[in-house]
Amino acid sequence: MAKDELSEFHLVGTRPLRPDGLDKVTGRARYGADVSMPGMLWGAVVRSPHAHARIVRIDASKAEALPGVKAVVTRADFPEGLTGENWNLQENTMAGERALYDGHAVAAVAATSALRAQEAARLIEVEYEVLPHVIDVDDAIRPDAPVIREGAADATVPEGSPPNVARYIEFGHGDTEAGFAKADLVRARSYKTEATHQGYIEPHACLGQLGADGKGEMWVCTQGQWFIRQMCSSVLGLEAAQLRVTPSEIGGGFGGKTTIFMEPLSLALSRKAGGRPVKIVMTRSEVLRATGPTASASMDVKIGMTKDGMITAADAEFRMQGGAFPGAPVDMALYCAFAPYKLPASRHVGYDVLANRPKCAAYRAPGSPMGAFAVESLIDEMCRELGLDPLDVRLKNAVKEGDRASYGPTFGSIGLVETLEAVKSHPNLELPLGPNQGRGIASGYWFNHSGETSVSLAISEDGTVQVSVGTPDIGGSRASIALMTAETLGIAYEDVRVNVVETGALGVNEPTHGSRATFASGKAAVIAARRAIAEMCRRAAAEWGIDAEAVEWANGAAQPAGPNAGKFPPMGIEEIAAKMGSTGGPISGHHESVPEGVGASFGCHVVDVEVDPETGRTTILRYLVVQDAGRAIHPSYVEGQFQGGAAQGIGWALNEAYVYGQDGRLQNAVFLDYRVPVASDLPMIDTQIVEVPNPGHPFGVRGVGETGITPPLPAIANAIEAAAGVRMRSLPMSPPKVLAAIKAAREG
Amino acid sequence: MSKIHVTTTVNGDEVEFLADPRESLLDCLRDHLGLTGSKEGCGTGDCGACSVTLDGTLVCSCLVLGVEAEGRRVATIEGMAEGNALHPLQRKFLEHAALQCGFCTPGILVAAKALLEKNPDPTETEVRYWLAGNLCRCTGYDKIIRAVLDAAAEMRQEAA
Ligand code: FES
Ligand code: FES
């Protein structure tokens, strides 16, 4: 059978060209906005200019009178009676009685051209009664804050909580008071992080078609075609199997394309326009105003430490707003915050708070960067105060296999210690620093995720292999899945084609999220390949007239297992494939499950910065990412995930933030003002892949996408203190804020 | 608004289309000529995903009106390879894994080609500043910069 010893791979760990590469360097790859259909209409969306307003009246008569306008939809075109998250999704797709944030959709129109649709959208008159709004999380949690929604609190929220608290979480273990009493130093600090956007360069785009018979199709850029299908079906009251969703190539997602925004609008418009397909492409401003940025956070952390650096107790209270709906990842933030540390006692409290902002979506390791910013900053502050090496303190308190995680479960095989030791011996740590320069380190954590997975594999007539997966390829997963499949089958990488398929072709798959594609689809592909191998062995056994158990698979061929099986020359996959029509029919392998054995991934980053004392500007001089990948199937794309995560974290740390005016409108809804890192902002990003194989995956994969965004926030704050002697406890650490801190420190 | 007839050259081919005077060159390339390789990431000149050259000059095609292409020469990503022979930059991007989602890739390739035509031996800093108008959210730029420098080195060797 297939070998899964964790050594001696032919293909796993090599760096072949990605199978979708040629299309992507020639402009042929088709993304969300790149496809058109016969009879197609264009959609445009009318959005609230107010942060909070009652919708008094919508008058579309002028728009409808415009030649070429084929349909207008408002909330009245959606079914009533939805509850829970389905209602939230519907309400976010199209406002009902009130607009809940600047950019909230209130109507949509379809017309014969994009320009005509935009003209028509401008002609739709909406009368608003402006209501008081609230933006900041600490304002939103006040008892007298404007109420976003009556009765939003779920059963977790204690009686008497402020009205905008939608969810409450509390957990912990041990006696924290006794723990703090044992400490030589106890420090409590408060930290704040701003909302940021995933900033994928491809705006959301879809092309939806829905007939009066309830049958529909959609082409859409998404991380998860089944999520789109399920969410559109529930929001519109359709039968899921009647909607076929095909994922386009996807121009980045980072969690932001795991949910719906304007997709149901294209279907609703299409249905009203006699089933003509409707294409909707968001502008960048729509993306920033009305898709799902991350939450903003306000956090209090308290840690006790002995003078030799042992943590004795920890306490955290996090408040996060994730927009006008429940769903800020405050639970994830708390679970991850102390995950790298063995805690004798802890208490975690979290509030999910509503505010007049867009409904947050997942963003790479949702919640983890915020918690890490607070905890990793405070640990650094305490190391400084106690004169301890921050890396040694992290090693001393590091969790190992069998330890209880700060959030409850017991860790299986993990590679935190190996990661920290790799950092310790990395040459970057020996490099000298000049004046105004400083070095910071911080750790980060992500659980990694499995989820519903269904993969089919089929042997072609010539012995080449097609693999159908349901997880869109955002950064090279087709390459990694092809490598694992080819390795299992003992055939060439080029002989495997991995296809990302539409919803009609497989059972339900969760999206590419949570760093799951290479773990879950990869594991399912390996199991599917083994099933096909078993069948090929059976076919060979039948031809040879021996027991199937007497046949084994090696080097892409069935072979007699040992001398007692008889003497037959190996029967290769091409030979078996060529005859399969007469030996029993098509040969395929299939696997579906929620694959078990997820392996968590720890990382540690080291950053060298220079802070200009005259301007407060921070320059990243050098950056090092060290992370446990379990096993790097295609190391180039693992490095790419490390580097991309670090760059996003650097942007979050230094520049990026949602900026609101007094009126509750987003002030920086274009890339010029919402400034993500550009090439000249960054140095090369050094990487070191640690490989502590995950025993729960046939090749040891853990998943690598998320962890890398987490450490940059605190690592840079720690480096800024080392360089400029100021401790930044709120993000972004922009030049004016750092300069103000430097001036305040100078003035004492 | 009545449409304007535009005759222009795209990737060496003479083409005609009818443009609404409000449409950008990017809209015309994508929606009238079916050349969807150039991407719209922002529509405001901030991301470079729509980069093309106009009479050899690098421009954001989202900031050029379609009607302005009249009588000019436009070059897009679709014209970068000669038949099946990839431009060295395209090859090096694949070899260096310089793309993840690939959405920024067409614009970055067009921009990098324009750089190497002007400056065949750029430093890392020069490449970084030249490409500062091309956003990539996936890669952290590391592998992109390496691919451009490597392609430049190869092209210099070929030219020598
Ligand atoms: S689309 Fe033209 S610069 Fe962004
Ligand atoms: S590869 Fe995704 S934006 Fe550059």
PDB file of N, CA, C and O in Angstrom, chain B residues 76-103:
ATOM      1  N   THR B  76      -0.814  44.988 -23.351  1.00  0.00           N
ATOM      2  CA  THR B  76      -1.369  44.400 -22.125  1.00  0.00           C
ATOM      3  C   THR B  76      -0.680  43.071 -21.827  1.00  0.00           C
ATOM      4  O   THR B  76       0.130  42.579 -22.628  1.00  0.00           O
ATOM      5  N   ILE B  77      -1.032  42.474 -20.729  1.00  0.00           N
ATOM      6  CA  ILE B  77      -0.456  41.194 -20.326  1.00  0.00           C
ATOM      7  C   ILE B  77      -0.665  40.134 -21.413  1.00  0.00           C
ATOM      8  O   ILE B  77       0.191  39.271 -21.620  1.00  0.00           O
ATOM      9  N   GLU B  78      -1.766  40.224 -22.133  1.00  0.00           N
ATOM     10  CA  GLU B  78      -2.055  39.196 -23.137  1.00  0.00           C
ATOM     11  C   GLU B  78      -1.023  39.199 -24.261  1.00  0.00           C
ATOM     12  O   GLU B  78      -0.901  38.209 -24.991  1.00  0.00           O
ATOM     13  N   GLY B  79      -0.293  40.304 -24.412  1.00  0.00           N
ATOM     14  CA  GLY B  79       0.702  40.369 -25.478  1.00  0.00           C
ATOM     15  C   GLY B  79       2.125  40.144 -24.994  1.00  0.00           C
ATOM     16  O   GLY B  79       3.088  40.327 -25.747  1.00  0.00           O
ATOM     17  N   MET B  80       2.280  39.731 -23.771  1.00  0.00           N
ATOM     18  CA  MET B  80       3.632  39.666 -23.200  1.00  0.00           C
ATOM     19  C   MET B  80       4.421  38.449 -23.688  1.00  0.00           C
ATOM     20  O   MET B  80       5.604  38.550 -23.988  1.00  0.00           O
ATOM     21  N   ALA B  81       3.775  37.303 -23.746  1.00  0.00           N
ATOM     22  CA  ALA B  81       4.458  36.121 -24.288  1.00  0.00           C
ATOM     23  C   ALA B  81       4.398  36.180 -25.805  1.00  0.00           C
ATOM     24  O   ALA B  81       3.470  36.751 -26.371  1.00  0.00           O
ATOM     25  N   GLU B  82       5.411  35.612 -26.441  1.00  0.00           N
ATOM     26  CA  GLU B  82       5.337  35.514 -27.908  1.00  0.00           C
ATOM     27  C   GLU B  82       4.865  34.110 -28.237  1.00  0.00           C
ATOM     28  O   GLU B  82       5.642  33.170 -28.158  1.00  0.00           O
ATOM     29  N   GLY B  83       3.611  33.993 -28.574  1.00  0.00           N
ATOM     30  CA  GLY B  83       3.053  32.656 -28.773  1.00  0.00           C
ATOM     31  C   GLY B  83       3.168  31.891 -27.475  1.00  0.00           C
ATOM     32  O   GLY B  83       2.732  32.355 -26.427  1.00  0.00           O
ATOM     33  N   ASN B  84       3.818  30.718 -27.562  1.00  0.00           N
ATOM     34  CA  ASN B  84       3.985  29.931 -26.346  1.00  0.00           C
ATOM     35  C   ASN B  84       5.278  30.254 -25.607  1.00  0.00           C
ATOM     36  O   ASN B  84       5.547  29.657 -24.567  1.00  0.00           O
ATOM     37  N   ALA B  85       6.081  31.159 -26.175  1.00  0.00           N
ATOM     38  CA  ALA B  85       7.353  31.478 -25.515  1.00  0.00           C
ATOM     39  C   ALA B  85       7.113  32.572 -24.494  1.00  0.00           C
ATOM     40  O   ALA B  85       6.845  33.726 -24.834  1.00  0.00           O
ATOM     41  N   LEU B  86       7.209  32.208 -23.214  1.00  0.00           N
ATOM     42  CA  LEU B  86       6.980  33.179 -22.158  1.00  0.00           C
ATOM     43  C   LEU B  86       8.102  34.205 -22.128  1.00  0.00           C
ATOM     44  O   LEU B  86       9.257  33.901 -22.448  1.00  0.00           O
ATOM     45  N   HIS B  87       7.762  35.408 -21.740  1.00  0.00           N
ATOM     46  CA  HIS B  87       8.768  36.431 -21.441  1.00  0.00           C
ATOM     47  C   HIS B  87       9.565  35.943 -20.226  1.00  0.00           C
ATOM     48  O   HIS B  87       8.993  35.277 -19.338  1.00  0.00           O
ATOM     49  N   PRO B  88      10.856  36.272 -20.146  1.00  0.00           N
ATOM     50  CA  PRO B  88      11.640  35.814 -18.982  1.00  0.00           C
ATOM     51  C   PRO B  88      10.999  36.188 -17.647  1.00  0.00           C
ATOM     52  O   PRO B  88      11.074  35.409 -16.683  1.00  0.00           O
ATOM     53  N   LEU B  89      10.350  37.330 -17.579  1.00  0.00           N
ATOM     54  CA  LEU B  89       9.694  37.701 -16.310  1.00  0.00           C
ATOM     55  C   LEU B  89       8.583  36.709 -15.966  1.00  0.00           C
ATOM     56  O   LEU B  89       8.440  36.311 -14.805  1.00  0.00           O
ATOM     57  N   GLN B  90       7.823  36.314 -16.958  1.00  0.00           N
ATOM     58  CA  GLN B  90       6.738  35.351 -16.703  1.00  0.00           C
ATOM     59  C   GLN B  90       7.318  34.028 -16.202  1.00  0.00           C
ATOM     60  O   GLN B  90       6.821  33.414 -15.252  1.00  0.00           O
ATOM     61  N   ARG B  91       8.403  33.591 -16.848  1.00  0.00           N
ATOM     62  CA  ARG B  91       9.037  32.330 -16.435  1.00  0.00           C
ATOM     63  C   ARG B  91       9.567  32.433 -15.022  1.00  0.00           C
ATOM     64  O   ARG B  91       9.405  31.527 -14.196  1.00  0.00           O
ATOM     65  N   LYS B  92      10.228  33.547 -14.732  1.00  0.00           N
ATOM     66  CA  LYS B  92      10.834  33.700 -13.401  1.00  0.00           C
ATOM     67  C   LYS B  92       9.767  33.826 -12.316  1.00  0.00           C
ATOM     68  O   LYS B  92       9.973  33.392 -11.177  1.00  0.00           O
ATOM     69  N   PHE B  93       8.647  34.425 -12.647  1.00  0.00           N
ATOM     70  CA  PHE B  93       7.564  34.492 -11.650  1.00  0.00           C
ATOM     71  C   PHE B  93       7.090  33.087 -11.289  1.00  0.00           C
ATOM     72  O   PHE B  93       6.814  32.790 -10.136  1.00  0.00           O
ATOM     73  N   LEU B  94       7.013  32.222 -12.292  1.00  0.00           N
ATOM     74  CA  LEU B  94       6.604  30.840 -11.999  1.00  0.00           C
ATOM     75  C   LEU B  94       7.680  30.123 -11.189  1.00  0.00           C
ATOM     76  O   LEU B  94       7.386  29.484 -10.180  1.00  0.00           O
ATOM     77  N   GLU B  95       8.926  30.262 -11.626  1.00  0.00           N
ATOM     78  CA  GLU B  95      10.013  29.543 -10.937  1.00  0.00           C
ATOM     79  C   GLU B  95      10.160  29.984  -9.493  1.00  0.00           C
ATOM     80  O   GLU B  95      10.464  29.179  -8.616  1.00  0.00           O
ATOM     81  N   HIS B  96       9.992  31.272  -9.236  1.00  0.00           N
ATOM     82  CA  HIS B  96      10.183  31.789  -7.877  1.00  0.00           C
ATOM     83  C   HIS B  96       8.912  31.723  -7.040  1.00  0.00           C
ATOM     84  O   HIS B  96       8.906  32.209  -5.909  1.00  0.00           O
ATOM     85  N   ALA B  97       7.841  31.172  -7.572  1.00  0.00           N
ATOM     86  CA  ALA B  97       6.549  31.153  -6.857  1.00  0.00           C
ATOM     87  C   ALA B  97       6.179  32.571  -6.431  1.00  0.00           C
ATOM     88  O   ALA B  97       5.767  32.812  -5.295  1.00  0.00           O
ATOM     89  N   ALA B  98       6.319  33.501  -7.368  1.00  0.00           N
ATOM     90  CA  ALA B  98       6.113  34.916  -7.048  1.00  0.00           C
ATOM     91  C   ALA B  98       4.642  35.328  -7.124  1.00  0.00           C
ATOM     92  O   ALA B  98       4.347  36.514  -7.182  1.00  0.00           O
ATOM     93  N   LEU B  99       3.758  34.339  -7.183  1.00  0.00           N
ATOM     94  CA  LEU B  99       2.333  34.661  -7.137  1.00  0.00           C
ATOM     95  C   LEU B  99       1.649  33.670  -6.230  1.00  0.00           C
ATOM     96  O   LEU B  99       2.014  32.497  -6.181  1.00  0.00           O
ATOM     97  N   GLN B 100       0.672  34.178  -5.506  1.00  0.00           N
ATOM     98  CA  GLN B 100      -0.202  33.271  -4.752  1.00  0.00           C
ATOM     99  C   GLN B 100      -1.564  33.259  -5.403  1.00  0.00           C
ATOM    100  O   GLN B 100      -1.907  32.346  -6.127  1.00  0.00           O
ATOM    101  N   CYS B 101      -2.354  34.309  -5.195  1.00  0.00           N
ATOM    102  CA  CYS B 101      -3.659  34.327  -5.860  1.00  0.00           C
ATOM    103  C   CYS B 101      -3.503  34.697  -7.327  1.00  0.00           C
ATOM    104  O   CYS B 101      -4.332  34.348  -8.149  1.00  0.00           O
ATOM    105  N   GLY B 102      -2.467  35.441  -7.651  1.00  0.00           N
ATOM    106  CA  GLY B 102      -2.191  35.779  -9.045  1.00  0.00           C
ATOM    107  C   GLY B 102      -2.951  36.984  -9.574  1.00  0.00           C
ATOM    108  O   GLY B 102      -2.801  37.338 -10.744  1.00  0.00           O
ATOM    109  N   PHE B 103      -3.739  37.638  -8.743  1.00  0.00           N
ATOM    110  CA  PHE B 103      -4.573  38.734  -9.241  1.00  0.00           C
ATOM    111  C   PHE B 103      -3.740  39.981  -9.547  1.00  0.00           C
ATOM    112  O   PHE B 103      -4.035  40.715 -10.497  1.00  0.00           O
TER     113      PHE B 103
END
